[in-house]
Coordinates of C-alpha atoms and ligand atoms in Angstrom, one line a residue:
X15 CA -9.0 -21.5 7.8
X16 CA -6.1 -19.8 6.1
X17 CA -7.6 -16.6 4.7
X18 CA -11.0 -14.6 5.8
X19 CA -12.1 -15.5 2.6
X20 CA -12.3 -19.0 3.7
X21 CA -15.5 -18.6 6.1
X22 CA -18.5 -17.0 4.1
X23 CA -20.5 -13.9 5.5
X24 CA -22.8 -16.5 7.1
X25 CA -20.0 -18.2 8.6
X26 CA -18.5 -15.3 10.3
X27 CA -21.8 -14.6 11.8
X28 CA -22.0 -17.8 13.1
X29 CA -18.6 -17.6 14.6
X30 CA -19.7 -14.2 16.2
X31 CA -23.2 -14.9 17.5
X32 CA -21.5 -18.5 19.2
X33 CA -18.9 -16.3 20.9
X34 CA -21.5 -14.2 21.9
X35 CA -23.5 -16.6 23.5
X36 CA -20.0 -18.2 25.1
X37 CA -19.0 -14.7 26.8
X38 CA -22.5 -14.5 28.3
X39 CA -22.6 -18.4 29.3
X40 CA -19.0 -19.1 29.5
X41 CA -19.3 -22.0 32.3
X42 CA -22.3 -23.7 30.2
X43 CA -19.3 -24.5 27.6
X44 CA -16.7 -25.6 29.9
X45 CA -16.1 -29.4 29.5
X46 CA -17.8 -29.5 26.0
X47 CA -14.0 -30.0 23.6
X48 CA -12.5 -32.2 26.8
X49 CA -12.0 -35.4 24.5
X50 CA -10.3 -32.8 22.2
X51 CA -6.2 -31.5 21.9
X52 CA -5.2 -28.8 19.7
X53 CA -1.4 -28.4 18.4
X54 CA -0.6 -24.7 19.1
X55 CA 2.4 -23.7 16.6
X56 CA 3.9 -21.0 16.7
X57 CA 7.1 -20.3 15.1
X58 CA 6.9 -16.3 15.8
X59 CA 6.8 -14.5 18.8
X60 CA 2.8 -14.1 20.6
X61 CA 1.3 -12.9 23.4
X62 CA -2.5 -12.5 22.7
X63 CA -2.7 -15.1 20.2
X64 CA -1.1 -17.9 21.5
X65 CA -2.5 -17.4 24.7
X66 CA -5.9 -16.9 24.0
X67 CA -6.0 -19.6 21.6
X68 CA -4.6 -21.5 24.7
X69 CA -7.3 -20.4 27.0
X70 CA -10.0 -21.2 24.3
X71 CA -9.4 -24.6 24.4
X72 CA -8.9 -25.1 27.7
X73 CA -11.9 -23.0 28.9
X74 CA -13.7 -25.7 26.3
X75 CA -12.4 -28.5 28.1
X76 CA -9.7 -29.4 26.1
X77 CA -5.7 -29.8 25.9
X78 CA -3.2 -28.1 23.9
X79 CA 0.2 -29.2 23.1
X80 CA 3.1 -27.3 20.5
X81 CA 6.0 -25.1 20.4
X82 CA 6.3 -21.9 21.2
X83 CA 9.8 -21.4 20.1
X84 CA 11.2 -22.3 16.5
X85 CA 14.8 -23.0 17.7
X86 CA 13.5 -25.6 19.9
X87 CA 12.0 -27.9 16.8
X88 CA 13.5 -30.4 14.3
X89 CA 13.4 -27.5 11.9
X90 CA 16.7 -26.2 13.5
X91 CA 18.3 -29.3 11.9
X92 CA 17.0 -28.5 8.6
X93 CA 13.8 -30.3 8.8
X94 CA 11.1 -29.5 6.6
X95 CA 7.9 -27.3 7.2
X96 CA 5.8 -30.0 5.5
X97 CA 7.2 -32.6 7.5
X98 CA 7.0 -30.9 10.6
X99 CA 3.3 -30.4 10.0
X100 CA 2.5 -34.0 9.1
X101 CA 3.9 -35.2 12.1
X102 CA 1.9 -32.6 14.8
X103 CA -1.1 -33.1 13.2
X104 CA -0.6 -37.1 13.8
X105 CA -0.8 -36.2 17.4
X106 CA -3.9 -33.4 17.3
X107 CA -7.0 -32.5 16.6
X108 CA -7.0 -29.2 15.3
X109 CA -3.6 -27.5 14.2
X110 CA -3.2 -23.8 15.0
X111 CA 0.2 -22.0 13.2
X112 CA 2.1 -18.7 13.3
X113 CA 4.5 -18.7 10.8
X114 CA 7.0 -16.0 9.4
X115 CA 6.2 -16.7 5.9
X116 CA 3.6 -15.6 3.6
X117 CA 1.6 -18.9 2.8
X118 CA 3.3 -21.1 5.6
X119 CA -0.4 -21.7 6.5
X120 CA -1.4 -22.7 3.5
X121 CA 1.5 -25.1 2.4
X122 CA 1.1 -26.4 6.4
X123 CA -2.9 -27.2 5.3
X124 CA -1.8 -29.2 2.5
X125 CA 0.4 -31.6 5.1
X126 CA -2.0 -32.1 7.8
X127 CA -4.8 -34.3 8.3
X128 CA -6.7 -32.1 10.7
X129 CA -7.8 -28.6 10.2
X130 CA -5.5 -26.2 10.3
X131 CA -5.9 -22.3 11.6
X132 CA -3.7 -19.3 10.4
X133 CA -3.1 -17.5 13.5
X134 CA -0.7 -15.0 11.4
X135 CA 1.6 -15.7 8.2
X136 CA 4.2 -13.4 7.5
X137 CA 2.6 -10.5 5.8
X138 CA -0.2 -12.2 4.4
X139 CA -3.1 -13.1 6.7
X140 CA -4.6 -13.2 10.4
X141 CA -7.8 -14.2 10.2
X142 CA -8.5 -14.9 14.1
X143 CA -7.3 -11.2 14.2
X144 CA -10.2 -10.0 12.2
X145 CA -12.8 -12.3 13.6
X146 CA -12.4 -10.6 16.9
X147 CA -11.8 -7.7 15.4
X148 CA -15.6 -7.8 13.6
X149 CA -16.8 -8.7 17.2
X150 CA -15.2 -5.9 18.8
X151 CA -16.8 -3.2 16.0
X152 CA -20.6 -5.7 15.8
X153 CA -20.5 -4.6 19.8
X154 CA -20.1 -0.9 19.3
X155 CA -21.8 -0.6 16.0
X156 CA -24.7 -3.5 16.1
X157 CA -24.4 -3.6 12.0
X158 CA -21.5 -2.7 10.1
X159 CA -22.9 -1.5 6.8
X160 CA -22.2 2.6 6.3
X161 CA -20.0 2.7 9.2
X162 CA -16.9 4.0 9.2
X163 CA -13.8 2.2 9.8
X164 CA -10.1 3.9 10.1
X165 CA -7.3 2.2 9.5
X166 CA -3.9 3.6 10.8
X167 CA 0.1 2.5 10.2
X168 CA 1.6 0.3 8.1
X169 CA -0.6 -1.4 6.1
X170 CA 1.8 -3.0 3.7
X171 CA 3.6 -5.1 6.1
X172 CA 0.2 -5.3 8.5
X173 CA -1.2 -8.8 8.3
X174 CA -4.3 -8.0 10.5
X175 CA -5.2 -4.8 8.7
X176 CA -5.5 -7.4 5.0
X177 CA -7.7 -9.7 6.6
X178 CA -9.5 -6.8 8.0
X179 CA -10.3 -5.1 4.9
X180 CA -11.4 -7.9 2.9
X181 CA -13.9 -8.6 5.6
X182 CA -14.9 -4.8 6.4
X183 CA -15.9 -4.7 2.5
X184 CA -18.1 -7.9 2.7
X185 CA -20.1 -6.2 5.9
X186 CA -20.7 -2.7 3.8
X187 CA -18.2 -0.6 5.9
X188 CA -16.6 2.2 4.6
X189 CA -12.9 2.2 4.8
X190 CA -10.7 5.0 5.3
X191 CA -6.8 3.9 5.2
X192 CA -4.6 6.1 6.8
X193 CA -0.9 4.6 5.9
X194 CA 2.3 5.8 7.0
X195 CA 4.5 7.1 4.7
X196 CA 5.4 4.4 2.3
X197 CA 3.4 1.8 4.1
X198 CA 0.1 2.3 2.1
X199 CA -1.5 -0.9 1.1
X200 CA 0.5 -3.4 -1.1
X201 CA -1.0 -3.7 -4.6
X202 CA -2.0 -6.8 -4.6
X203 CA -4.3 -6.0 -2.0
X204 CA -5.6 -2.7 -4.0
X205 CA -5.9 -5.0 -6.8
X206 CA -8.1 -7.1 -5.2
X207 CA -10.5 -5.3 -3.5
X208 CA -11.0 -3.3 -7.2
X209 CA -11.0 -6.6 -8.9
X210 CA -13.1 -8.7 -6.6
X211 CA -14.9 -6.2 -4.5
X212 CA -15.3 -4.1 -7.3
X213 CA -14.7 -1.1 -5.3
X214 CA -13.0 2.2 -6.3
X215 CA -10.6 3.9 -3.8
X216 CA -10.7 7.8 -3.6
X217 CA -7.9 10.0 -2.5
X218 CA -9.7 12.2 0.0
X219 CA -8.9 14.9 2.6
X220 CA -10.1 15.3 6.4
X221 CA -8.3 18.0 8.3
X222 CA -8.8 16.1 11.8
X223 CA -7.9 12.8 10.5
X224 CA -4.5 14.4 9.1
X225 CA -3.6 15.7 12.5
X226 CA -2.5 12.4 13.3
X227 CA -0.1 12.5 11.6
X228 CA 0.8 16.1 13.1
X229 CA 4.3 14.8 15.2
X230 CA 6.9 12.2 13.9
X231 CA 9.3 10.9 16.3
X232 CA 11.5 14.1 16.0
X233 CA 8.6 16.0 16.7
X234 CA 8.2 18.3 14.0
X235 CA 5.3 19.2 12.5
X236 CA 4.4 16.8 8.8
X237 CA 2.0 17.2 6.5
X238 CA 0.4 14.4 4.5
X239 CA -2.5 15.9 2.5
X240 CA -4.3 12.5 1.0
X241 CA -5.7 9.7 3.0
X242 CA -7.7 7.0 0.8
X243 CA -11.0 5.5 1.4
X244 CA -13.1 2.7 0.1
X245 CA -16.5 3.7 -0.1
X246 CA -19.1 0.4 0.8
X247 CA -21.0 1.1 -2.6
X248 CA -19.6 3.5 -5.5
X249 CA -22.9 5.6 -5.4
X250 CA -21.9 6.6 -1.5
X251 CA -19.6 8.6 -3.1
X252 CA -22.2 10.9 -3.6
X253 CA -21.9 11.5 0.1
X254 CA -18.8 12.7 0.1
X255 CA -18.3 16.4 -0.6
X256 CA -16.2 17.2 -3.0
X257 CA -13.5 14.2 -1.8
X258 CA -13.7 16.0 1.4
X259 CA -14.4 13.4 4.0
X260 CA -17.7 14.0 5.3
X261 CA -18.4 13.1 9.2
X262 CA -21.4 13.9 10.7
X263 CA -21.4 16.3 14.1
X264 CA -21.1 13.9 16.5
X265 CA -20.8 10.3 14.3
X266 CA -19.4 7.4 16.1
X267 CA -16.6 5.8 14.1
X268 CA -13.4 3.6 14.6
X269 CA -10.1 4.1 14.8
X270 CA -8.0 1.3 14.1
X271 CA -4.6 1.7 14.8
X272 CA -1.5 -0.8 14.1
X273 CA 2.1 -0.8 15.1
X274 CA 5.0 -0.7 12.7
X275 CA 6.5 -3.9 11.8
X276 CA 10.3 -3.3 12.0
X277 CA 10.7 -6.7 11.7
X278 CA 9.5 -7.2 8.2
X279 CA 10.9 -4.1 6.7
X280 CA 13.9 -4.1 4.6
X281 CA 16.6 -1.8 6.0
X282 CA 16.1 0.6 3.5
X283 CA 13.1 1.4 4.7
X284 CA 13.7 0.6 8.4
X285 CA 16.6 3.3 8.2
X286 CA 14.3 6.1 6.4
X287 CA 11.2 5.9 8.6
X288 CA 8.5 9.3 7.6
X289 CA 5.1 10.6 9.3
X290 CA 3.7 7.7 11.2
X291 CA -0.3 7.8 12.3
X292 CA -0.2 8.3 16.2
X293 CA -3.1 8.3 18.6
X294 CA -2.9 10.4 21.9
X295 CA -4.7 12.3 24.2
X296 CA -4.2 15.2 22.6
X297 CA -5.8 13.3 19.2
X298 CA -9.1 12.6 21.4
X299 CA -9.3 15.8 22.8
X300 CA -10.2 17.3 19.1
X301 CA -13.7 17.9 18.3
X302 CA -13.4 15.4 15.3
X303 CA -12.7 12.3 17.6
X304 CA -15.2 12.8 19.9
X305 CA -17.5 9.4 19.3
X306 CA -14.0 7.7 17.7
X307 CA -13.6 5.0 19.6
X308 CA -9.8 3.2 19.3
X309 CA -9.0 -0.3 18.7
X310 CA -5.2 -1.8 18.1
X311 CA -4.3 -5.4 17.7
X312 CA -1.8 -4.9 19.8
X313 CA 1.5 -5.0 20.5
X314 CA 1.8 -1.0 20.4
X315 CA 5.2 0.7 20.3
X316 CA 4.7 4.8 20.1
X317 CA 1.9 4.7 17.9
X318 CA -0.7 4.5 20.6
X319 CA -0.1 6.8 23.5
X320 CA -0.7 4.8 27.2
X321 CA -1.9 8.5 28.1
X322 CA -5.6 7.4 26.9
X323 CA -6.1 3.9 28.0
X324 CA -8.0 5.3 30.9
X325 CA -10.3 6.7 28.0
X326 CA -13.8 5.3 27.8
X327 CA -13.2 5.7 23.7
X328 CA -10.0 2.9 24.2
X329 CA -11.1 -0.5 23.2
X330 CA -7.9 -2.8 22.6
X331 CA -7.9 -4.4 25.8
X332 CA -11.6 -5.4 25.8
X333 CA -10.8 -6.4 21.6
X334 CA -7.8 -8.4 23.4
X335 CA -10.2 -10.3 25.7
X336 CA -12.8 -11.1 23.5
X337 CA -10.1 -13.2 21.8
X338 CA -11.1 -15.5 24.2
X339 CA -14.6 -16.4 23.5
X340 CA -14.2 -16.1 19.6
X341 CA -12.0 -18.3 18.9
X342 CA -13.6 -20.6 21.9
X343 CA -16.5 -20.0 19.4
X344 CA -13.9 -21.0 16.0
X345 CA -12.5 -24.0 17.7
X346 CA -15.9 -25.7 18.7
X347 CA -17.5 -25.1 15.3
X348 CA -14.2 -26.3 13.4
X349 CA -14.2 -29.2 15.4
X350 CA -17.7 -30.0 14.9
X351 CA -18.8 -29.1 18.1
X352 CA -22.0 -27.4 16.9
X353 CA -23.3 -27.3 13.7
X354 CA -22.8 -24.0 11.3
X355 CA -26.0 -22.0 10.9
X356 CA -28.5 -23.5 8.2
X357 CA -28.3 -20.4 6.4
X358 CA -24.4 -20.6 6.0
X359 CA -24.1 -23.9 4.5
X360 CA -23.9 -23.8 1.2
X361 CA -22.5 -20.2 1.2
X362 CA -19.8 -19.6 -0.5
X363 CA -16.8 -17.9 0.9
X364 CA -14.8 -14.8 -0.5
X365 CA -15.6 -13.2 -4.2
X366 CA -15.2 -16.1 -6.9
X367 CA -11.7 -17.0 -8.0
X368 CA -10.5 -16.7 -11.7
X369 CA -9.1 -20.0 -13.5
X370 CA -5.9 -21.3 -12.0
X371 CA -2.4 -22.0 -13.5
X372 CA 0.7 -23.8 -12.8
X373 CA 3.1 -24.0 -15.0
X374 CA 6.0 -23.8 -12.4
X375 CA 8.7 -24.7 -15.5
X376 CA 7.8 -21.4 -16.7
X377 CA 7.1 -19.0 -14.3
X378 CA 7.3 -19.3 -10.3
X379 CA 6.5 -16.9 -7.4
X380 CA 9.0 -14.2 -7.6
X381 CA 8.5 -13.4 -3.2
X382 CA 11.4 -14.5 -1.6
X383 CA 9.1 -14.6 1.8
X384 CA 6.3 -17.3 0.3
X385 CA 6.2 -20.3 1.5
X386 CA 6.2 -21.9 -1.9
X387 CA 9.8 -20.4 -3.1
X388 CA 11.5 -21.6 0.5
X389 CA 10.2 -24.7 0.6
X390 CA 9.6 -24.8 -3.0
X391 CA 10.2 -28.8 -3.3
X392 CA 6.6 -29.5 -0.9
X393 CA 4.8 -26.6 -2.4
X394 CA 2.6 -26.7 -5.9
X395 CA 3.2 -23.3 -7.3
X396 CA -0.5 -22.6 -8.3
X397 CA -1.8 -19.0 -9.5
X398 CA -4.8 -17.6 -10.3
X399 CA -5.4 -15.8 -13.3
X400 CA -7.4 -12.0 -12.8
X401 CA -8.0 -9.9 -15.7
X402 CA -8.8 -6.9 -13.8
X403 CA -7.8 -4.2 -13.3
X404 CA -5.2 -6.0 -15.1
X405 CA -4.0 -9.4 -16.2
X406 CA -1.9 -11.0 -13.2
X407 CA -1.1 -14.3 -11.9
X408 CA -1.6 -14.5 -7.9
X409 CA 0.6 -17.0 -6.3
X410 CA -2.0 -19.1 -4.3
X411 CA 0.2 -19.3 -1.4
X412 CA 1.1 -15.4 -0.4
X413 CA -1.2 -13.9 -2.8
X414 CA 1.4 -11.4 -4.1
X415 CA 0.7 -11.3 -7.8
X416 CA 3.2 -11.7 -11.2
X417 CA 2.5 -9.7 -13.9
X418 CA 4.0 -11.6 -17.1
X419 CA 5.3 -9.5 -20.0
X420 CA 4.3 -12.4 -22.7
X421 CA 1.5 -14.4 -23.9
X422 CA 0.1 -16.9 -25.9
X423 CA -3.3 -17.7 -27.2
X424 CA -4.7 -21.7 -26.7
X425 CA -3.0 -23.9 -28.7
X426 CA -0.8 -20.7 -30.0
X427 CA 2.4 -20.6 -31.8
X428 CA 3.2 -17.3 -31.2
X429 CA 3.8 -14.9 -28.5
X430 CA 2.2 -11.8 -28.0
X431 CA 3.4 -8.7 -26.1
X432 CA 0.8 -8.9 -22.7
X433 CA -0.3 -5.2 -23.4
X434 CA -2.1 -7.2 -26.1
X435 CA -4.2 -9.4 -23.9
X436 CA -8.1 -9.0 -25.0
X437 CA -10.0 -6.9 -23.3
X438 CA -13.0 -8.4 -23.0
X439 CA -13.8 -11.4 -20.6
X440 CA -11.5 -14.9 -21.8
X441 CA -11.4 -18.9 -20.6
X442 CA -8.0 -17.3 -19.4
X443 CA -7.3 -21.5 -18.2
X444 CA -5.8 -22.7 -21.2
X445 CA -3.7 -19.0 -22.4
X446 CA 0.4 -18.9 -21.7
X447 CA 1.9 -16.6 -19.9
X448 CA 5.7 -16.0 -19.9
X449 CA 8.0 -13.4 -17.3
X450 CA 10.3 -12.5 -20.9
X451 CA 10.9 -13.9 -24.3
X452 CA 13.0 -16.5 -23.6
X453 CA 11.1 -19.0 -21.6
X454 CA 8.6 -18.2 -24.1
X455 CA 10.6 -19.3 -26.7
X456 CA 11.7 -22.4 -24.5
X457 CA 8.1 -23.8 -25.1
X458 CA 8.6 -23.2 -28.8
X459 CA 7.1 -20.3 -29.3
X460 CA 7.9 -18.3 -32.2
X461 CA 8.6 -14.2 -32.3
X462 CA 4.9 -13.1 -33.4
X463 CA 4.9 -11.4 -36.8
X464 CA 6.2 -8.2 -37.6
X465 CA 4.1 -6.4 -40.0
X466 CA 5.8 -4.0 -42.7
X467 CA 4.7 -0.3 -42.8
X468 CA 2.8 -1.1 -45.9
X469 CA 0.7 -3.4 -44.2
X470 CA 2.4 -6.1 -45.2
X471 CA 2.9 -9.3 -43.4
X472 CA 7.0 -9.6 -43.0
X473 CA 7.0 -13.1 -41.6
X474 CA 9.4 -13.9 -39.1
Ligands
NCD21 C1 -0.6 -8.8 15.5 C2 0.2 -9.8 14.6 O1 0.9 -10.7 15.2 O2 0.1 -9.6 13.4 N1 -0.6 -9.1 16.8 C3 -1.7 -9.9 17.3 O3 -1.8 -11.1 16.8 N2 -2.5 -9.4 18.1 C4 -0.2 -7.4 15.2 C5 1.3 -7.0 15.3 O4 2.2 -7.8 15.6 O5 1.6 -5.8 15.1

């Protein structure tokens, strides 16, 4: 399981009703993995993650073996990823990684022979995250559709707030993003949830939702006036009062908070830091937060004050336990344990993918973080082609997207500027598509034809 998208709506449900049914029963399940051993690998620090993954299998009866620590594997001598995969998964069952780079999971997947799990790659994905996430929220909320769901911090480097959101739209929520400054959502995640989700997002404003934003670490006052929200249907926008975010007196709703992650911030941006979302007692005390109740993936720095985790509204310690009986719950039905829902087979996963391309000669993933440009000699360089909202290539590893600036009809011999590209619906399989005019012209492509101001074709 690399991305959310990997489990379809049916599958999550079956991963949430069996960790359900293993909190209430947890000693009926003890014993049932015990001929079972998991390779835990994690190449980046983890508390909650590693841990609870740890407990899951152990509370199921079975073993675990790994690393915790990346300067204590063969990689430190300049083995490969790939390699390093194909030999743990030789001595597991099930292969569980946490790896710094966007698509590690995915290029680790394509090495093993035994399921793998993305407990958290780089900036892409954490999947797990979000499955005990949706547990968390199913217990407060029973049904997700219509409710609303805040999401606080940085969520352009925040790997648990993009599998979040992909999920949330599946279940109907309505998403209210709350960024920091400069840590809005990265395009490639807007572009997907307008693209596949077919979703618009609305600047709106909310005068209690901006007052957390009210201090930054200096404390001085800041003022950010939008916030952006993702209705569950485009007619719900109707609800909305004049992009005024509308909250019924008294409406339960949650607040999602995350930390900032220093770690994966250039220093440019590490050096400038602006208003930051921060939840404290003086936040809950506000008429507007009075049924929000507050989750956080956790670690926190300052974001989330320790002044309210007496608060009956403060959730992340009881989200951090039930880490425990979901992925008990992901394990045994990866593993075979117990059979997916009747319903859910079948079922597809995430939205449907467009065609897919790899021409790596000609263009390549341009993120120095995926997986598939570090270790570019194991990794296949695939994309998928989108046409909307506009023509890109997504690297099939870290999902960031290329946009080319050339390209070329089937069987063309000529290359056209990309602002050409037809509008309407194409076989997009079999098209070119080139980052500038040379490699273009590297496939033998010719300049296309300039046509005269009379009308009349110039040649070449
Ligand atoms: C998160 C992660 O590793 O992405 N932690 C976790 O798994 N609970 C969030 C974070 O590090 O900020």
């Amino acid at each position: 399981m690399i991305t959310i998208e990997d489990l379809s709506t049916s599958q999550i449900e079956d991963v949430l009703d069996l960790a359900q049914e293993m909190e209430q029963n947890r000693d009926s399940f003890r014993g049932v993995a015990s001929h079972a051993l998991m390779a835990n690998l994690f190449f980046e620090p983890s508390t909650r993650t590693r841990g609870s993954f740890e407990s899951a299998m152990k509370r199921l009866g079975g073993d675990v073996v790994g690393t915790s620590d990346a300067t204590s594997t063969s990689m430190t001598k300049g083995e490969s990823l790939a390699d390093t995969v194909r030999i743990w998964s030789s001595y597991a069952d099930l292969m569980v990684i946490r790896h710094p780079w966007e698509g590690a999971a995915r290029l680790a997947s394509e090495y093993s022979d035994v399921p793998v799990i993305n407990a958290g790659d780089g900036s892409h994905e954490h999947p797990t995250q979000t499955l005990l996430d949706l547990y968390t929220l199913r217990k407060e909320f029973g049904t997700l559709q219509g409710k609303k769901i805040v999401l606080c911090g940085d969520l352009k480097n925040g790997r648990t707030v993009h599998s979040l959101v992909y999920a949330l739209l599946r279940f109907g929520a309505v998403i209210i993003f709350v960024p920091g400054e400069g840590l809005g959502l990265p395009d490639h995640v807007l572009h997907k949830i307008e693209a596949d989700y077919q979703l618009p997002i609305q600047p709106i404003r909310h005068r209690g939702l901006e007052a957390l934003y009210s201090r930054n670490r200096s404390g001085e006052e800041e003022e950010v006036d939008v916030i952006y929200m993702t209705p569950s249907y485009p007619h719900t926008l109707t609800l909305f009062d004049s992009m005024d975010l509308h909250m019924e007196k008294g409406e339960s709703f949650a607040l999602y908070a995350t930390r900032r992650q220093g770690e994966r911030e250039s220093s440019v941006e590490s050096d400038r830091p602006g208003a930051y979302p921060r939840i404290d007692s003086s936040i809950l005390r506000m008429s507007d937060f009075s049924k929000a109740f507050v989750l956080h993936p956790l670690p926190r720095v300052d974001e989330l004050s320790p002044s309210i985790d007496a608060d009956p509204r403060s959730r992340y310690f009881q989200q951090a336990r039930n880490g425990v009986p979901v992925r008990m719950s992901l394990i045994a039905l990866m593993l075979g344990l117990y059979p997916w829902s009747k319903a859910s087979r079948g079922d597809e996963g995430g939205p449907p993918r467009g065609a897919s391309w790899d021409e790596p000669e000609v263009i390549v993933c341009d993120n120095p973080n995926c997986a598939a440009t570090i270790e570019s000699q194991n990794a296949s360089h695939s994309f998928t082609i989108y046409q909307r909202p506009l023509i890109r290539l997504v690297c099939s590893y870290c999902e960031r997207e290329t946009i080319p600036s050339y390209f070329s009809y089937p069987f063309g011999e000529v290359y056209h500027p990309i602002t050409d590209f037809p509008k309407e619906r194409v076989d997009t399989g079999r098209f070119g598509f080139y980052r500038d005019t040379g490699t273009a012209q590297a496939r033998g492509l010719r300049h296309p034809r300039r046509v005269t101001q009379e009308g009349q074709d110039a040649g070449e």
